[in-house]
Short mmCIF file of C-alpha atoms in Angstrom, two decimals:
data_model
loop_
_atom_site.label_atom_id
_atom_site.label_comp_id
_atom_site.label_asym_id
_atom_site.label_seq_id
_atom_site.Cartn_x
_atom_site.Cartn_y
_atom_site.Cartn_z
CA UNK A 1 62.42 38.94 41.16
CA UNK A 2 61.21 36.48 38.54
CA UNK A 3 61.51 33.01 39.96
CA UNK A 4 60.16 31.07 36.99
CA UNK A 5 57.35 30.60 34.44
CA UNK A 6 54.80 27.78 34.36
CA UNK A 7 53.22 26.94 31.01
CA UNK A 8 49.79 25.34 30.98
CA UNK A 9 49.50 22.68 28.31
CA UNK A 10 46.41 23.04 26.15
CA UNK A 11 43.94 20.25 26.88
CA UNK A 12 43.23 17.94 23.97
CA UNK A 13 39.65 16.95 23.34
CA UNK A 14 37.35 15.99 20.48
CA UNK A 15 33.93 17.45 19.85
CA UNK A 16 31.55 15.88 17.33
CA UNK A 17 28.58 17.75 15.89
CA UNK A 18 26.41 17.23 12.84
CA UNK A 19 27.61 19.57 10.14
CA UNK A 20 27.11 19.19 6.41
CA UNK A 21 24.73 17.14 4.32
CA UNK A 22 22.18 14.96 6.06
CA UNK A 23 18.78 13.52 5.22
CA UNK A 24 16.97 10.66 3.51
CA UNK A 25 16.87 9.75 -0.18
CA UNK A 26 15.27 7.37 -2.62
CA UNK A 27 17.62 4.45 -3.37
CA UNK A 28 20.65 5.22 -5.56
CA UNK A 29 19.56 8.82 -6.23
CA UNK A 30 22.04 10.56 -3.84
CA UNK A 31 19.41 13.31 -3.57
CA UNK A 32 19.20 13.71 0.19
CA UNK A 33 16.37 15.78 1.58
CA UNK A 34 14.21 16.01 4.69
CA UNK A 35 10.98 14.49 3.35
CA UNK A 36 10.49 11.55 0.96
CA UNK A 37 7.59 9.29 -0.02
CA UNK A 38 7.88 5.59 -0.83
CA UNK A 39 5.22 3.95 -2.97
CA UNK A 40 6.78 0.74 -4.30
CA UNK A 41 7.81 -2.48 -2.59
CA UNK A 42 10.33 -3.25 -0.99
CA UNK A 43 10.33 0.34 0.33
CA UNK A 44 14.10 0.86 0.46
CA UNK A 45 15.65 4.24 1.19
CA UNK A 46 19.06 5.72 1.98
CA UNK A 47 20.08 7.68 5.10
CA UNK A 48 22.98 10.07 5.60
CA UNK A 49 24.56 12.05 8.43
CA UNK A 50 27.77 14.12 8.30
CA UNK A 51 29.73 14.58 11.54
CA UNK A 52 32.45 17.21 11.98
CA UNK A 53 35.13 17.06 14.66
CA UNK A 54 35.45 20.60 16.09
CA UNK A 55 38.05 19.51 18.63
CA UNK A 56 41.81 19.19 18.52
CA UNK A 57 41.89 15.49 19.29
CA UNK A 58 41.07 12.55 17.06
CA UNK A 59 37.60 11.13 17.73
CA UNK A 60 37.87 7.39 18.21
CA UNK A 61 35.32 4.58 18.00
CA UNK A 62 32.70 6.67 16.20
CA UNK A 63 29.46 4.82 15.50
CA UNK A 64 26.18 6.10 14.06
CA UNK A 65 22.90 4.21 14.43
CA UNK A 66 19.73 5.04 12.53
CA UNK A 67 16.22 4.66 13.97
CA UNK A 68 12.62 5.15 12.84
CA UNK A 69 10.48 7.08 15.32
CA UNK A 70 6.79 7.96 15.51
CA UNK A 71 7.71 11.48 16.58
CA UNK A 72 10.73 13.75 16.72
CA UNK A 73 11.86 12.51 20.14
CA UNK A 74 14.32 9.67 20.63
CA UNK A 75 13.33 7.38 23.47
CA UNK A 76 13.31 3.80 24.76
CA UNK A 77 10.52 2.71 22.40
CA UNK A 78 12.57 3.81 19.39
CA UNK A 79 15.63 1.98 20.68
CA UNK A 80 13.62 -1.18 21.19
CA UNK A 81 11.53 -1.17 18.02
CA UNK A 82 12.83 1.41 15.53
CA UNK A 83 16.37 0.22 14.75
CA UNK A 84 17.25 0.55 11.04
CA UNK A 85 21.00 -0.11 11.01
CA UNK A 86 24.37 1.38 11.88
CA UNK A 87 27.68 2.55 10.41
CA UNK A 88 31.10 2.69 12.09
CA UNK A 89 33.80 5.13 10.97
CA UNK A 90 36.60 4.11 13.27
CA UNK A 91 37.84 7.67 13.83
CA UNK A 92 37.52 11.30 12.67
CA UNK A 93 40.58 13.55 12.64
CA UNK A 94 40.47 17.05 14.22
CA UNK A 95 38.81 19.66 12.00
CA UNK A 96 37.67 16.96 9.63
CA UNK A 97 34.32 15.41 8.76
CA UNK A 98 32.96 11.99 7.84
CA UNK A 99 29.79 10.98 6.00
CA UNK A 100 27.79 8.13 7.47
CA UNK A 101 25.49 6.52 4.89
CA UNK A 102 23.26 3.50 5.31
CA UNK A 103 20.68 1.72 3.15
CA UNK A 104 17.55 1.04 5.20
CA UNK A 105 14.16 -0.64 4.73
CA UNK A 106 10.88 0.93 5.83
CA UNK A 107 9.64 -2.25 7.47
CA UNK A 108 6.96 -0.54 9.59
CA UNK A 109 4.29 -1.14 6.92
CA UNK A 110 2.76 2.20 6.00
CA UNK A 111 2.50 5.70 7.35
CA UNK A 112 5.24 8.16 8.29
CA UNK A 113 8.27 7.81 10.55
CA UNK A 114 10.92 10.32 11.51
CA UNK A 115 14.45 9.06 10.89
CA UNK A 116 16.82 9.77 13.76
CA UNK A 117 20.61 9.45 13.65
CA UNK A 118 22.27 8.62 16.98
CA UNK A 119 26.05 8.78 17.40
CA UNK A 120 28.52 7.81 20.07
CA UNK A 121 32.33 7.96 20.45
CA UNK A 122 35.03 8.45 23.07
CA UNK A 123 34.41 12.21 22.94
CA UNK A 124 31.32 12.30 25.09
CA UNK A 125 29.48 10.22 27.61
CA UNK A 126 26.24 8.73 26.34
CA UNK A 127 24.68 9.42 22.97
CA UNK A 128 23.83 12.43 20.86
CA UNK A 129 21.03 12.38 18.28
CA UNK A 130 19.46 14.38 15.48
CA UNK A 131 16.28 14.09 13.41
CA UNK A 132 17.55 13.91 9.82
CA UNK A 133 14.34 13.35 7.86
CA UNK A 134 10.86 11.98 7.45
CA UNK A 135 9.84 8.93 5.41
CA UNK A 136 6.23 8.24 4.47
CA UNK A 137 5.19 4.87 3.07
CA UNK A 138 2.02 5.05 1.05
CA UNK A 139 -0.69 2.48 1.66
CA UNK A 140 0.14 -0.80 -0.06
CA UNK A 141 -1.11 -1.00 -3.64
CA UNK A 142 -4.34 -2.98 -3.88
CA UNK A 143 -7.25 -3.57 -6.19
CA UNK A 144 -10.82 -2.42 -5.56
CA UNK A 145 -13.70 -3.70 -7.67
CA UNK A 146 -17.02 -1.91 -7.91
CA UNK A 147 -19.99 -2.30 -10.23
CA UNK A 148 -19.65 0.75 -12.46
CA UNK A 149 -20.89 1.04 -16.02
CA UNK A 150 -23.48 -0.84 -18.03
CA UNK A 151 -25.36 -3.66 -16.37
CA UNK A 152 -28.70 -5.36 -16.88
CA UNK A 153 -30.53 -8.01 -18.89
CA UNK A 154 -31.05 -8.43 -22.62
CA UNK A 155 -32.54 -10.90 -25.07
CA UNK A 156 -29.90 -13.04 -26.73
CA UNK A 157 -30.36 -11.46 -30.16
CA UNK A 158 -30.66 -7.94 -28.78
CA UNK A 159 -27.52 -7.50 -26.67
CA UNK A 160 -27.23 -3.82 -27.47
CA UNK A 161 -30.30 -3.19 -25.37
CA UNK A 162 -29.58 -4.11 -21.76
CA UNK A 163 -32.35 -3.09 -19.42
CA UNK A 164 -33.54 -3.59 -15.87
CA UNK A 165 -36.82 -5.33 -16.64
CA UNK A 166 -37.07 -8.11 -19.20
CA UNK A 167 -40.07 -10.18 -20.31
CA UNK A 168 -39.41 -13.66 -21.66
CA UNK A 169 -41.03 -16.87 -22.59
CA UNK A 170 -40.49 -19.72 -20.17
CA UNK A 171 -37.02 -21.30 -20.53
CA UNK A 172 -35.95 -18.70 -23.09
CA UNK A 173 -32.26 -17.80 -22.96
CA UNK A 174 -31.23 -14.27 -22.02
CA UNK A 175 -27.96 -12.45 -21.36
CA UNK A 176 -27.00 -10.97 -18.00
CA UNK A 177 -24.24 -8.38 -17.85
CA UNK A 178 -22.30 -6.51 -15.18
CA UNK A 179 -19.38 -4.12 -15.67
CA UNK A 180 -16.73 -4.15 -12.95
CA UNK A 181 -14.38 -1.21 -12.56
CA UNK A 182 -11.06 -1.45 -10.73
CA UNK A 183 -10.57 1.73 -8.70
CA UNK A 184 -7.30 0.44 -7.22
CA UNK A 185 -3.70 0.53 -8.40
CA UNK A 186 -3.22 -3.25 -8.67
CA UNK A 187 -4.54 -5.66 -11.32
CA UNK A 188 -7.53 -7.64 -10.09
CA UNK A 189 -6.76 -11.30 -10.79
CA UNK A 190 -8.98 -14.39 -10.72
CA UNK A 191 -12.23 -12.45 -10.87
CA UNK A 192 -15.25 -14.76 -10.86
CA UNK A 193 -18.79 -13.51 -11.40
CA UNK A 194 -21.71 -15.82 -10.62
CA UNK A 195 -25.26 -15.07 -11.69
CA UNK A 196 -28.24 -16.07 -9.57
CA UNK A 197 -32.03 -15.90 -9.71
CA UNK A 198 -33.64 -14.65 -6.52
CA UNK A 199 -37.23 -14.29 -5.34
CA UNK A 200 -36.41 -10.84 -3.94
CA UNK A 201 -33.67 -8.22 -4.05
CA UNK A 202 -31.69 -9.79 -1.25
CA UNK A 203 -28.91 -12.28 -1.84
CA UNK A 204 -28.89 -15.07 0.72
CA UNK A 205 -28.21 -18.75 1.36
CA UNK A 206 -31.38 -19.88 -0.42
CA UNK A 207 -30.30 -18.12 -3.62
CA UNK A 208 -26.83 -19.66 -3.45
CA UNK A 209 -28.30 -23.11 -2.95
CA UNK A 210 -31.11 -23.00 -5.52
CA UNK A 211 -30.73 -19.96 -7.77
CA UNK A 212 -27.40 -20.46 -9.54
CA UNK A 213 -27.63 -19.76 -13.29
CA UNK A 214 -24.04 -19.52 -14.56
CA UNK A 215 -20.68 -17.78 -14.18
CA UNK A 216 -17.99 -15.83 -16.02
CA UNK A 217 -14.25 -15.31 -15.35
CA UNK A 218 -11.67 -12.68 -16.08
CA UNK A 219 -9.46 -9.92 -14.72
CA UNK A 220 -9.58 -6.12 -14.48
CA UNK A 221 -6.61 -3.81 -14.98
CA UNK A 222 -6.07 -0.83 -12.63
CA UNK A 223 -8.23 2.18 -13.46
CA UNK A 224 -10.04 0.14 -16.12
CA UNK A 225 -13.27 -1.82 -16.57
CA UNK A 226 -14.22 -5.29 -17.76
CA UNK A 227 -17.63 -6.55 -18.86
CA UNK A 228 -18.75 -9.88 -17.46
CA UNK A 229 -21.73 -11.47 -19.17
CA UNK A 230 -23.32 -14.85 -19.58
CA UNK A 231 -26.15 -16.37 -21.56
CA UNK A 232 -28.57 -17.82 -19.01
CA UNK A 233 -31.82 -19.76 -19.07
CA UNK A 234 -35.03 -18.80 -17.29
CA UNK A 235 -35.21 -22.32 -15.90
CA UNK A 236 -37.47 -21.52 -12.94
CA UNK A 237 -40.57 -21.79 -15.11
CA UNK A 238 -42.67 -18.68 -14.60
CA UNK A 239 -42.92 -15.70 -12.31
CA UNK A 240 -40.54 -12.84 -11.59
CA UNK A 241 -36.97 -13.46 -10.52
CA UNK A 242 -34.38 -10.82 -9.68
CA UNK A 243 -31.06 -11.52 -11.36
CA UNK A 244 -28.09 -10.97 -9.08
CA UNK A 245 -24.40 -10.84 -9.98
CA UNK A 246 -22.04 -11.87 -7.14
CA UNK A 247 -18.29 -11.59 -7.64
CA UNK A 248 -15.17 -12.74 -5.84
CA UNK A 249 -11.50 -11.91 -6.40
CA UNK A 250 -8.21 -11.59 -4.58
CA UNK A 251 -9.07 -7.94 -3.87
CA UNK A 252 -11.47 -8.66 -1.06
CA UNK A 253 -12.56 -11.48 1.22
CA UNK A 254 -16.04 -12.78 0.56
CA UNK A 255 -18.54 -11.89 -2.13
CA UNK A 256 -19.91 -8.58 -3.34
CA UNK A 257 -23.19 -8.51 -5.18
CA UNK A 258 -25.57 -6.28 -7.08
CA UNK A 259 -29.07 -6.68 -8.52
CA UNK A 260 -28.87 -6.44 -12.32
CA UNK A 261 -32.58 -6.50 -13.09
CA UNK A 262 -35.69 -8.64 -13.05
CA UNK A 263 -36.74 -11.29 -15.55
CA UNK A 264 -40.33 -12.41 -15.97
CA UNK A 265 -41.10 -15.43 -18.13
CA UNK A 266 -44.71 -15.53 -19.29
CA UNK A 267 -47.04 -18.45 -18.73
CA UNK A 268 -47.38 -18.72 -22.47
CA UNK A 269 -48.01 -22.27 -23.66
CA UNK A 270 -47.93 -23.16 -27.36
CA UNK A 271 -51.27 -24.33 -28.76
CA UNK A 272 -51.40 -27.84 -30.21
#
């Protein structure tokens, strides 16, 4: 005897999973991929995650947060220090998807970070997360000056013949020259080269106080060279002096110096 039939109502639930395009992209390119490099300030990039609702119930209060992480694991340190931004969708219908896109800034300075997307909704307790890409910020562009190219000493009327050792008459003028090359990617501004006479090949406080001969100014473009030269006077009388070029710029704190050569005025005295 059939007494009756009980129908079980199908339980409604939502189920969100990442499905579809995800990744990181250079700003305004819409070319999402796993790995990008940033080499220009302000180091902006775009993030994207696509969530699909595999359930039969509308997913409510969906929110995606993006984080920068030192590794591929999402933990308390990332939550505290790696937050990049968030996007709220409101809801996702059953068997439908939604793209979460956010413009972020790589404010960690330089080096690589893994970008993690973390989502939450009324579908599940807690959070779910996924590594969506890797962003590497190149070292900030800077200038780097080195003495590279022609340097030395020359007589005023023979400036095509710079050499290390130069003989002069006392108080005769001569030209000192150093070529600075910029091995960096940024223009070297406010470059100042000072020329000194030193008793030895070491540049110290005594030379700065008593050996100053003159200075030249300029700038050096990236991956280029600039000649700095100055007509100087052998005003120390007689004896050998080593001529030192010391330069400063915004590229580096303090001075860098190099010995250009040695100048030796003779003890020659004109006969009456």
